[in-house]
């Protein structure tokens, strides 16, 4: 398997990497542009067509640095002219797992393979950089960040809207000290377009990110802190949970609306277990980190909760996404519902009904654009902004305890 993998890497390196010309970029740009015009968001946002066309012409005529990462960011600058954060472009490098890079020969191949090593390498003195950035405040975008025990990162401001993340230390051997692992493009209101390599296989990915109190929330880069941050903790790891918190309050976690056969089966089993025994005066409904799915899973819960006569307190955060955001908006219309926590992601207007990606002309990138636009007029005002809670919760204290103390005692 590894021999075949290495042979494939050699082939794509010969034919793709190191020969990425202006013509190649233009071919990829044409590919993205033509497919973007077929997307659900382009078809419904006709008022954006002229802006998108002008951006396409600007990119075709521009003199660009023929670098994979720069080109990736420029392709996204076209895609982001339409309001649809389900439209995605990925890197097209073969994936591998952490167990693979424990093999010394495999790791050596990765470290010498150009397709995995196009990320810029800093020439700055990293010790001096760390000393300067260690003085930054928790509320500053710049600073020293960590991903668990695996990475230490320096995030520095390169221009008015561009930030760069340079690795100061890594326990993942496919990455090296001094490499740039990410860029962040500021979009306003503490939101960014994130461009990053995956933590293990370095494949290019991009998403919308949000900075909150020393943390970039999408990939969970966070500054070292002296107090516990409760943004993502304090609730069970299993997708569905029901627990009686006291005589007045029931806690329910809906962690997924996955609409695969297994997802629907699991959601329905949980629904059947709770549908006849919601008897408390208050429900805390936890949708944090629910990345969505579809109505085939969520509609049964909506029909259940809209009949509930007591108070419903819905917890959401930036990782409440897609169908979970739609679910939140539907519940928010009821007088007995209060939404608490933080803004949701803002990826709820469109969807994808097909599973096959398309590969760009250069074979360097994959795209996955939307084809579902159900109720898009209703949801478009929230795209890129998210659902705003009725009250924001502090991350210095457990969110569930805050709700119980204020509303359920």
Short mmCIF file of C-alpha atoms in Angstrom, two decimals, residues 231-245 249-258 266-271 273-274 278 282-292 297-298 301 304-305 312-317 319-320 324 327 331 400:
data_model
loop_
_atom_site.label_atom_id
_atom_site.label_comp_id
_atom_site.label_asym_id
_atom_site.label_seq_id
_atom_site.Cartn_x
_atom_site.Cartn_y
_atom_site.Cartn_z
CA UNK A 231 -16.85 27.52 25.89
CA UNK A 232 -16.73 23.87 24.80
CA UNK A 233 -16.80 21.97 28.09
CA UNK A 234 -19.36 21.00 30.66
CA UNK A 235 -21.54 18.77 28.50
CA UNK A 236 -21.32 15.04 27.64
CA UNK A 237 -19.37 13.75 24.65
CA UNK A 238 -22.09 11.36 23.45
CA UNK A 239 -24.38 12.84 20.76
CA UNK A 240 -27.67 12.39 22.64
CA UNK A 241 -28.26 12.75 26.38
CA UNK A 242 -31.15 13.41 28.74
CA UNK A 243 -30.56 14.20 32.39
CA UNK A 244 -32.73 15.56 35.22
CA UNK A 245 -30.78 18.46 36.73
CA UNK A 249 -35.15 21.39 34.97
CA UNK A 250 -34.32 18.71 32.39
CA UNK A 251 -31.15 18.79 30.30
CA UNK A 252 -31.23 17.43 26.74
CA UNK A 253 -28.25 17.32 24.43
CA UNK A 254 -28.81 17.07 20.67
CA UNK A 255 -25.26 16.80 19.39
CA UNK A 256 -25.98 15.80 15.79
CA UNK A 257 -28.67 15.85 13.12
CA UNK A 258 -26.76 13.43 10.92
CA UNK A 266 -29.82 6.90 16.40
CA UNK A 267 -31.74 10.19 16.49
CA UNK A 268 -35.10 8.41 16.24
CA UNK A 269 -34.17 5.99 19.01
CA UNK A 270 -33.35 8.93 21.30
CA UNK A 271 -36.53 10.75 20.26
CA UNK A 273 -36.90 7.50 24.55
CA UNK A 274 -37.85 11.07 25.54
CA UNK A 278 -40.84 15.64 29.26
CA UNK A 282 -37.86 23.92 32.07
CA UNK A 283 -35.75 22.35 29.35
CA UNK A 284 -32.11 23.16 28.64
CA UNK A 285 -31.60 22.12 25.04
CA UNK A 286 -27.89 21.88 24.21
CA UNK A 287 -27.02 22.38 20.52
CA UNK A 288 -23.38 23.31 21.06
CA UNK A 289 -21.02 21.70 18.54
CA UNK A 290 -23.95 20.28 16.57
CA UNK A 291 -22.59 20.49 13.02
CA UNK A 292 -25.98 19.87 11.45
CA UNK A 297 -33.21 13.72 11.90
CA UNK A 298 -34.15 17.11 13.33
CA UNK A 301 -37.42 16.94 17.69
CA UNK A 304 -41.81 17.54 19.91
CA UNK A 305 -40.45 20.77 21.38
CA UNK A 312 -36.91 26.08 26.67
CA UNK A 313 -33.36 27.43 26.99
CA UNK A 314 -31.33 26.66 23.87
CA UNK A 315 -27.51 26.65 24.14
CA UNK A 316 -25.58 27.44 20.94
CA UNK A 317 -22.00 28.35 20.04
CA UNK A 319 -19.77 25.26 16.27
CA UNK A 320 -23.55 25.09 15.99
CA UNK A 324 -28.71 22.99 13.73
CA UNK A 327 -33.45 24.33 13.96
CA UNK A 331 -37.52 27.36 17.84
CA UNK A 400 -25.35 24.86 32.09
#
